[in-house]
Backbone as JSON Lines, residues from 0, in Angstrom:
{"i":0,"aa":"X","n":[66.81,-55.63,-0.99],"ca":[67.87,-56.38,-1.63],"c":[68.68,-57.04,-0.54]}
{"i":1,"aa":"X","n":[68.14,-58.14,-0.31],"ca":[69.36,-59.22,0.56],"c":[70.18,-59.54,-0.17]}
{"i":2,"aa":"X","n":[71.81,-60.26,0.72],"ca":[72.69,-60.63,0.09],"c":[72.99,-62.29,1.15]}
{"i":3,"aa":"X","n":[73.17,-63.02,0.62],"ca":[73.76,-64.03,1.89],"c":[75.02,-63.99,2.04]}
{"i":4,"aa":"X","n":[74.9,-62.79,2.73],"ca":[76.63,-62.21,3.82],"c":[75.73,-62.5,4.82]}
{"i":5,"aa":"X","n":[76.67,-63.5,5.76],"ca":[76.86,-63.48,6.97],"c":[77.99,-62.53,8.03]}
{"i":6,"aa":"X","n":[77.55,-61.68,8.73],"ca":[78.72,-61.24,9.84],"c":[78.93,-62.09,11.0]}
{"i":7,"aa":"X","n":[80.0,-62.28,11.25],"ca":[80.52,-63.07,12.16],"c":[79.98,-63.33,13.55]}
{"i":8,"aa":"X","n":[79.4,-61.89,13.65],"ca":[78.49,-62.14,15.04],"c":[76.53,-62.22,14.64]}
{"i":9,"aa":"X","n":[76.72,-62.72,13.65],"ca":[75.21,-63.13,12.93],"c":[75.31,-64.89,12.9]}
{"i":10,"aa":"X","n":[73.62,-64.66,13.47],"ca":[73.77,-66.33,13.59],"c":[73.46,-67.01,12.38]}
{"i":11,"aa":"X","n":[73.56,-68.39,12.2],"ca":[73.83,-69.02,10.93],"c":[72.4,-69.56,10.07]}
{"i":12,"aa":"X","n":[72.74,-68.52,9.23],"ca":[71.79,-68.68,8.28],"c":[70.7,-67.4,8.49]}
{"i":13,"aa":"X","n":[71.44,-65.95,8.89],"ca":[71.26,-64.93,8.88],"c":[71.42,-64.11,7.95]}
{"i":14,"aa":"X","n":[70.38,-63.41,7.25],"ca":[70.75,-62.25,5.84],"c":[70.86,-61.15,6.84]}
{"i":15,"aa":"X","n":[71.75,-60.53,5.68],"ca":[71.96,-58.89,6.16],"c":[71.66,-58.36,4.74]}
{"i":16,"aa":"X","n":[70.87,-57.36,5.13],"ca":[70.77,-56.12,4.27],"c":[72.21,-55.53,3.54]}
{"i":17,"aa":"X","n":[72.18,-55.43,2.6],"ca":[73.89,-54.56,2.08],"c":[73.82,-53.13,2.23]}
{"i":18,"aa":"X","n":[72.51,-52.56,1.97],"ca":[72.26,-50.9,2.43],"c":[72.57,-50.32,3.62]}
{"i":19,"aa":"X","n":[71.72,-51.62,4.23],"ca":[71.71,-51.35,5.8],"c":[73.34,-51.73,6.51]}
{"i":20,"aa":"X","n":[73.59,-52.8,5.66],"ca":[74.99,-52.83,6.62],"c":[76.13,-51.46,6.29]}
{"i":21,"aa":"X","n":[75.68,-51.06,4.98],"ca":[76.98,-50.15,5.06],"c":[76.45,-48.67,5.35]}
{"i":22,"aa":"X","n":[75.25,-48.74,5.48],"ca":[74.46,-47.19,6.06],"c":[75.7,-47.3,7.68]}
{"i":23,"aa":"X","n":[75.16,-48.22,8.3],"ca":[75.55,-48.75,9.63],"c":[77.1,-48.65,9.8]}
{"i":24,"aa":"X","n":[77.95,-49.09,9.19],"ca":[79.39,-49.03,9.32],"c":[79.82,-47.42,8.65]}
{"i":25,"aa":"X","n":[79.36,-46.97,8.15],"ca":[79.66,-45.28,7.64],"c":[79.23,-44.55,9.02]}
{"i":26,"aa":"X","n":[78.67,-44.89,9.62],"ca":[78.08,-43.65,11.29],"c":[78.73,-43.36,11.9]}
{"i":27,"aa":"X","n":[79.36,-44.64,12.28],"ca":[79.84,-45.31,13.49],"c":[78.37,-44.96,14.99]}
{"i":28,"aa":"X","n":[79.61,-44.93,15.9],"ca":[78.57,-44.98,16.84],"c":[77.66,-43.27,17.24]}
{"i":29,"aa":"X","n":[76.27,-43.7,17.43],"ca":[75.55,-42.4,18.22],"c":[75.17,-42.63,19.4]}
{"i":30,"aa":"X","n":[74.8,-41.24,19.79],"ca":[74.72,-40.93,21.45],"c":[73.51,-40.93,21.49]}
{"i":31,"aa":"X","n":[72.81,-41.0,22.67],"ca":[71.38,-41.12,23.02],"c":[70.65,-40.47,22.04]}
{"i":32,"aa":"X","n":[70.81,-39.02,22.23],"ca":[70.26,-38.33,22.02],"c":[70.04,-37.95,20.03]}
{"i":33,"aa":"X","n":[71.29,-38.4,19.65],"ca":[71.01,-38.26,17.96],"c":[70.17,-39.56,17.81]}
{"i":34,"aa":"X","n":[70.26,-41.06,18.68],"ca":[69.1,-41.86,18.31],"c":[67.56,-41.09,18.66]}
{"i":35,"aa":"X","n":[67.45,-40.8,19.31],"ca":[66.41,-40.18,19.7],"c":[65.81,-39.48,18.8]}
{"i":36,"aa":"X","n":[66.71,-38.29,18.09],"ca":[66.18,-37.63,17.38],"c":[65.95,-38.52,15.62]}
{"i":37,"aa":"X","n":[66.78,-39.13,15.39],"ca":[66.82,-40.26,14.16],"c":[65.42,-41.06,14.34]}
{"i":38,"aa":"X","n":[64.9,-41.5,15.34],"ca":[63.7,-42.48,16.16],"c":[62.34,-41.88,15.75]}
{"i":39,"aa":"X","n":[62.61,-40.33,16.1],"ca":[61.33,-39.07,16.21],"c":[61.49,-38.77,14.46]}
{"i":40,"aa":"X","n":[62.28,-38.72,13.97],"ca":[62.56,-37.99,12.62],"c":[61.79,-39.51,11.39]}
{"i":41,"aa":"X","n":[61.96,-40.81,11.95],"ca":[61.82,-41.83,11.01],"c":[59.96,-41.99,11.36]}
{"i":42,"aa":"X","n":[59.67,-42.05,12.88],"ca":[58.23,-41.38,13.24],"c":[57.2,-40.61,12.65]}
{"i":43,"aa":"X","n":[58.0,-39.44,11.96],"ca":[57.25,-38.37,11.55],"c":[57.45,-38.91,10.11]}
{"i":44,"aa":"X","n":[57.83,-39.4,8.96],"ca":[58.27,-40.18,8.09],"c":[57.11,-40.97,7.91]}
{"i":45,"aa":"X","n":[56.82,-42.28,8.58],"ca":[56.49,-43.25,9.03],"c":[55.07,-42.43,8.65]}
{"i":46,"aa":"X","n":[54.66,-41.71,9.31],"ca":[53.55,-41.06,9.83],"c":[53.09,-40.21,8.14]}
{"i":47,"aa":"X","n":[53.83,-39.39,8.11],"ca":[53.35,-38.93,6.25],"c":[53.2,-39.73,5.64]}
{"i":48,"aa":"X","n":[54.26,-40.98,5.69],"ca":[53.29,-42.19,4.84],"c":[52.28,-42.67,4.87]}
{"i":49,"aa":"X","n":[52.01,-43.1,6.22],"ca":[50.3,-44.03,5.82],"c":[49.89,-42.75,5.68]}
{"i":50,"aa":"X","n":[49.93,-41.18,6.3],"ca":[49.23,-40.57,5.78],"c":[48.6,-40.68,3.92]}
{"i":51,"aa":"X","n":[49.23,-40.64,3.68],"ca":[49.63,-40.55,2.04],"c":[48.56,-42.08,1.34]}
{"i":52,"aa":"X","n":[49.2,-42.74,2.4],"ca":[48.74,-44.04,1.42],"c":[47.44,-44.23,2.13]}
{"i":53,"aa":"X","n":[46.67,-43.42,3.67],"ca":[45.58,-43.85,3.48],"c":[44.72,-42.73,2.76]}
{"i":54,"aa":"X","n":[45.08,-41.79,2.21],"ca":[44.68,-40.5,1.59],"c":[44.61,-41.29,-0.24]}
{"i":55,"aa":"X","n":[45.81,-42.17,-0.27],"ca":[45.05,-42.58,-1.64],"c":[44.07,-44.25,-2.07]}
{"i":56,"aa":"X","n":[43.62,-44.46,-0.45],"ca":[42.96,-45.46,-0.65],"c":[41.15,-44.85,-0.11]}
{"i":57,"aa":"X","n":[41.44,-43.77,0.3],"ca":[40.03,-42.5,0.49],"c":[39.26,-42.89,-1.45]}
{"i":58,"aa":"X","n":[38.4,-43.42,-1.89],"ca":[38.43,-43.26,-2.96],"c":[37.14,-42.39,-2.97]}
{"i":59,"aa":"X","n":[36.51,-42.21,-2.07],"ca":[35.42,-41.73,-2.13],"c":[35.71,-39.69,-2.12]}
{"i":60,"aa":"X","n":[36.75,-39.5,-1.29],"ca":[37.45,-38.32,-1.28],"c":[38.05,-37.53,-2.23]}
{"i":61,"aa":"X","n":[38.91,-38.89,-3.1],"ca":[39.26,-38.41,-4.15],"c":[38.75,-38.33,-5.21]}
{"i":62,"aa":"X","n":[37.36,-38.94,-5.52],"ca":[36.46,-39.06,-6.22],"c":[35.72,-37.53,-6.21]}
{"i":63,"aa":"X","n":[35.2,-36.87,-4.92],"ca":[35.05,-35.87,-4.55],"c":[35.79,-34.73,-5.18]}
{"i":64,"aa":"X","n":[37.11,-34.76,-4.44],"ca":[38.27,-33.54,-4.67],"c":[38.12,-33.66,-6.62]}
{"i":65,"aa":"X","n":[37.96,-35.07,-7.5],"ca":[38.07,-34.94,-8.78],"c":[36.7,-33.71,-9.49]}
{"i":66,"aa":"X","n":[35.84,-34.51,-8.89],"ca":[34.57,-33.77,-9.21],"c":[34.41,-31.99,-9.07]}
{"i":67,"aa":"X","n":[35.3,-31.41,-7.82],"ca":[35.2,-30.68,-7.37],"c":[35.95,-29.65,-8.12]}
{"i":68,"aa":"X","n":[37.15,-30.12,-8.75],"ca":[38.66,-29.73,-9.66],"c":[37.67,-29.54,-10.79]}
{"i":69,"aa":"X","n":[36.52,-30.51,-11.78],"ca":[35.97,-30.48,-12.73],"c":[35.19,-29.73,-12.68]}
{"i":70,"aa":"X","n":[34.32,-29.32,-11.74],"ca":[33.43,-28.11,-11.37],"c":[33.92,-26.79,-12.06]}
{"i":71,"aa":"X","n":[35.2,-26.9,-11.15],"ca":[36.04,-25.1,-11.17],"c":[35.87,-25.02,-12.94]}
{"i":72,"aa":"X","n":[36.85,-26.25,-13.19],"ca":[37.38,-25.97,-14.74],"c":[36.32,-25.52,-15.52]}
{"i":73,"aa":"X","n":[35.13,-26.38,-15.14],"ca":[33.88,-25.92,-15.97],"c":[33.43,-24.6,-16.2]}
{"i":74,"aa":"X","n":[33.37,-24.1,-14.54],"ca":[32.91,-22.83,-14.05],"c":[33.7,-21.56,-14.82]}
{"i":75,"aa":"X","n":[35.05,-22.28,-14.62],"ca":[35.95,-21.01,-15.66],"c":[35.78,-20.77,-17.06]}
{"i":76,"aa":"X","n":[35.67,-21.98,-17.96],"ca":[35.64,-22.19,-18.67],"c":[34.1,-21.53,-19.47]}
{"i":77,"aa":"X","n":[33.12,-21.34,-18.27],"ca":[31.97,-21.22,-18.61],"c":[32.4,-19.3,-18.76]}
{"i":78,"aa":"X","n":[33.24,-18.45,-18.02],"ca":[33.07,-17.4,-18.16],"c":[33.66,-16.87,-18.92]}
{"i":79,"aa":"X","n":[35.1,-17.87,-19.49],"ca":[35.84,-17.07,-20.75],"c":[34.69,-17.42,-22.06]}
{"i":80,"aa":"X","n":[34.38,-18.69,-22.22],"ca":[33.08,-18.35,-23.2],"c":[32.18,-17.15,-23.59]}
{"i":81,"aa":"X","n":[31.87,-16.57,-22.22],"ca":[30.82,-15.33,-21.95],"c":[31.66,-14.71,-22.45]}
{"i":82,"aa":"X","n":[32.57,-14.36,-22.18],"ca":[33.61,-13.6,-22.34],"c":[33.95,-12.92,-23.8]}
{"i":83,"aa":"X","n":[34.11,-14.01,-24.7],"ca":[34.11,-14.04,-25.31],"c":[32.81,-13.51,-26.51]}
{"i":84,"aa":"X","n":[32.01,-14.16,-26.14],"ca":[30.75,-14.12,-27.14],"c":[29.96,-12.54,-26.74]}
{"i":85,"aa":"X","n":[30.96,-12.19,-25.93],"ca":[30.58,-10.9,-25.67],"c":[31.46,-9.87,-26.43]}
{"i":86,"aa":"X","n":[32.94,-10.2,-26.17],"ca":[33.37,-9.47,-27.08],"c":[33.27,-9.15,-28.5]}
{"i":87,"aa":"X","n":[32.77,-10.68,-29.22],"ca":[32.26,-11.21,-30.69],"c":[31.28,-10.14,-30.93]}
{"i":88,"aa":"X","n":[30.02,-10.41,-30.2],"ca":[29.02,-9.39,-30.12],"c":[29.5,-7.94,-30.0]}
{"i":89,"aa":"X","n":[30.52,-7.13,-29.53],"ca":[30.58,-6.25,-29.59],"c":[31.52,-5.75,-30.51]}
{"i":90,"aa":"X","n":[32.43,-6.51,-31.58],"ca":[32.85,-6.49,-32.6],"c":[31.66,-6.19,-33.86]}
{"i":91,"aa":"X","n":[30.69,-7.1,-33.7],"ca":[29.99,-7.49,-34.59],"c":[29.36,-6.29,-35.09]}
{"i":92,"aa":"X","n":[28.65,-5.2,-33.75],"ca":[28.35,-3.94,-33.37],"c":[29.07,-2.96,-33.85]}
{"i":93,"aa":"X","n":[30.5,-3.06,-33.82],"ca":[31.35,-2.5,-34.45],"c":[31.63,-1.79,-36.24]}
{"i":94,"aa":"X","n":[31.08,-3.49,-36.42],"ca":[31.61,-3.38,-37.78],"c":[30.26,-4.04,-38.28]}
{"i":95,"aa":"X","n":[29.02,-3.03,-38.11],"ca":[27.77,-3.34,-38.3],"c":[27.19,-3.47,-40.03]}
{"i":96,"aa":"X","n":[27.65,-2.06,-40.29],"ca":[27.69,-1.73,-41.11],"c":[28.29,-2.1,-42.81]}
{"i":97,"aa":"X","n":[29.94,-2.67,-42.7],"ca":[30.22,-3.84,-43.29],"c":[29.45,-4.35,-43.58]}
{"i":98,"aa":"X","n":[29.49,-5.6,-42.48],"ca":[28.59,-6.74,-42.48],"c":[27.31,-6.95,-43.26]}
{"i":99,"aa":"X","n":[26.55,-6.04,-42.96],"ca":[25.79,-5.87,-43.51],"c":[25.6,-6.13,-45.67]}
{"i":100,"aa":"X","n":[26.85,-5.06,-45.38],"ca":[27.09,-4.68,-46.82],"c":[27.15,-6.04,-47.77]}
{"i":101,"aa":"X","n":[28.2,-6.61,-47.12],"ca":[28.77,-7.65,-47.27],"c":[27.89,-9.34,-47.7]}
{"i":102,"aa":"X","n":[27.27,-9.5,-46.56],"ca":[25.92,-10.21,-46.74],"c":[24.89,-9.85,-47.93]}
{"i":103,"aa":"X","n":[24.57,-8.24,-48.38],"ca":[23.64,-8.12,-49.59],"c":[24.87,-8.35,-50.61]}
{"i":104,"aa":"X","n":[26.23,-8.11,-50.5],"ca":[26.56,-8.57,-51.92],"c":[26.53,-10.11,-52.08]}
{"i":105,"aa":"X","n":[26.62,-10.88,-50.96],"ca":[27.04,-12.51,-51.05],"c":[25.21,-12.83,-51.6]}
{"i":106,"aa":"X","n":[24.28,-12.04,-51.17],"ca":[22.91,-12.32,-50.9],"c":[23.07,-12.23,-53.28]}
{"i":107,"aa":"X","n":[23.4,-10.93,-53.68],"ca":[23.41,-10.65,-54.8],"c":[23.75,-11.71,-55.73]}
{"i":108,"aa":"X","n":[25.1,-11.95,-55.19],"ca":[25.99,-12.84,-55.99],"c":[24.81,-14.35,-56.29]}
{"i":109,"aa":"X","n":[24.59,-15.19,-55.02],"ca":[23.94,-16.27,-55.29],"c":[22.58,-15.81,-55.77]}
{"i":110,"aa":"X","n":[22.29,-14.79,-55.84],"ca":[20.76,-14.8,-56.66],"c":[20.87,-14.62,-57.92]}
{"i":111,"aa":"X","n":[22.1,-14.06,-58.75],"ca":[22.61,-13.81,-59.92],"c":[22.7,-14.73,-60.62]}
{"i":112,"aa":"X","n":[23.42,-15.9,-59.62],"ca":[24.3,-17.81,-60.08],"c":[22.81,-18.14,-60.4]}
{"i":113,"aa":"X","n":[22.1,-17.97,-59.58],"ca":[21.01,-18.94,-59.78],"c":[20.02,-18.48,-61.03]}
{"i":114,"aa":"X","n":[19.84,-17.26,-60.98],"ca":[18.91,-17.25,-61.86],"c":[19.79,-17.47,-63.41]}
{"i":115,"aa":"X","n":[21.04,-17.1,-63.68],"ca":[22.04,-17.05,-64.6],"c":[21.96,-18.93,-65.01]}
{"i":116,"aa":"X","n":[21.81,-19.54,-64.06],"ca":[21.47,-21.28,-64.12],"c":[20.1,-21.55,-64.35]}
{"i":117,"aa":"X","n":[19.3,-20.85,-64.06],"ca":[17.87,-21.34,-64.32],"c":[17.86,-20.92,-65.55]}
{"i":118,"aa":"X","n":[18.05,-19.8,-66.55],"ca":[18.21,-19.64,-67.55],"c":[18.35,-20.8,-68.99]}
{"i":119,"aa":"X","n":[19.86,-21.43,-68.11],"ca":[20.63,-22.35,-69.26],"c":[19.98,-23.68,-69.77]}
C-alpha cells in the first residue's frame, strides 16, 4: 500500500510506504548490534519462506506425501474392517442358536404365504 507522501528529505516524485514509514518513526534509532540481530532474524524469515514456497511448488513430492497419507488411511481402514467382521463373526457364534431358530421360522412363514397363494 503506497501513499503519495512525500518526506521532505525524499526526492521528488518519491512514494513512501505508510507501514513502513510509521514502523520506522515508532523505533527510533538502533545500535549496531539490534540491526544485526533484526538483519539475521528477517534472514531466517526470508529463508522459511522460499522454503515453504519451494516445498509447495515440489509437485511431484507432494503428490508423493498425498499418495503416501492415502496408503496409511487405507491400511487402517483395512484393519478396523477386519476388525470388525471379526467381531460380527464372533457375535454371530454367539447367538448361533437363535439365528438359526429364527431363519426356520422366516423359512416357515414364506413357505406358508406361498403355498396359502398358490391355493387361491
Amino acid at each position: 500500500m503506497t501513499h503519495d507522501v512525500r518526506r521532505a528529505d525524499s526526492p521528488a516524485g518519491a512514494h513512501v510506504d505508510a507501514r513502513a514509514e510509521s514502523a520506522l518513526a515508532g523505533r527510533g534509532a538502533k545500535g549496531p548490534d539490534e540491526l544485526r540481530r533484526e538483519i539475521e532474524r528477517t534472514r531466517h524469515e526470508l529463508g522459511d519462506t522460499v522454503e515453504e514456497l519451494a516445498g509447495k511448488m515440489d509437485v511431484k513430492g507432494r503428490a508423493k506425501a498425498r499418495a503416501d497419507a492415502l496408503r496409511d488411511r487405507a491400511g487402517a481402514m483395512t484393519v478396523q474392517m477386519r476388525s470388525s467382521a471379526a467381531h460380527a463373526g464372533e457375535a454371530g457364534m454367539r447367538h448361533r442358536k437363535p439365528m438359526i431358530i429364527a431363519g426356520a421360522v422366516v423359512a416357515a412363514v414364506v413357505g406358508a404365504v406361498m403355498v396359502q397363494r398358490h391355493r387361491c
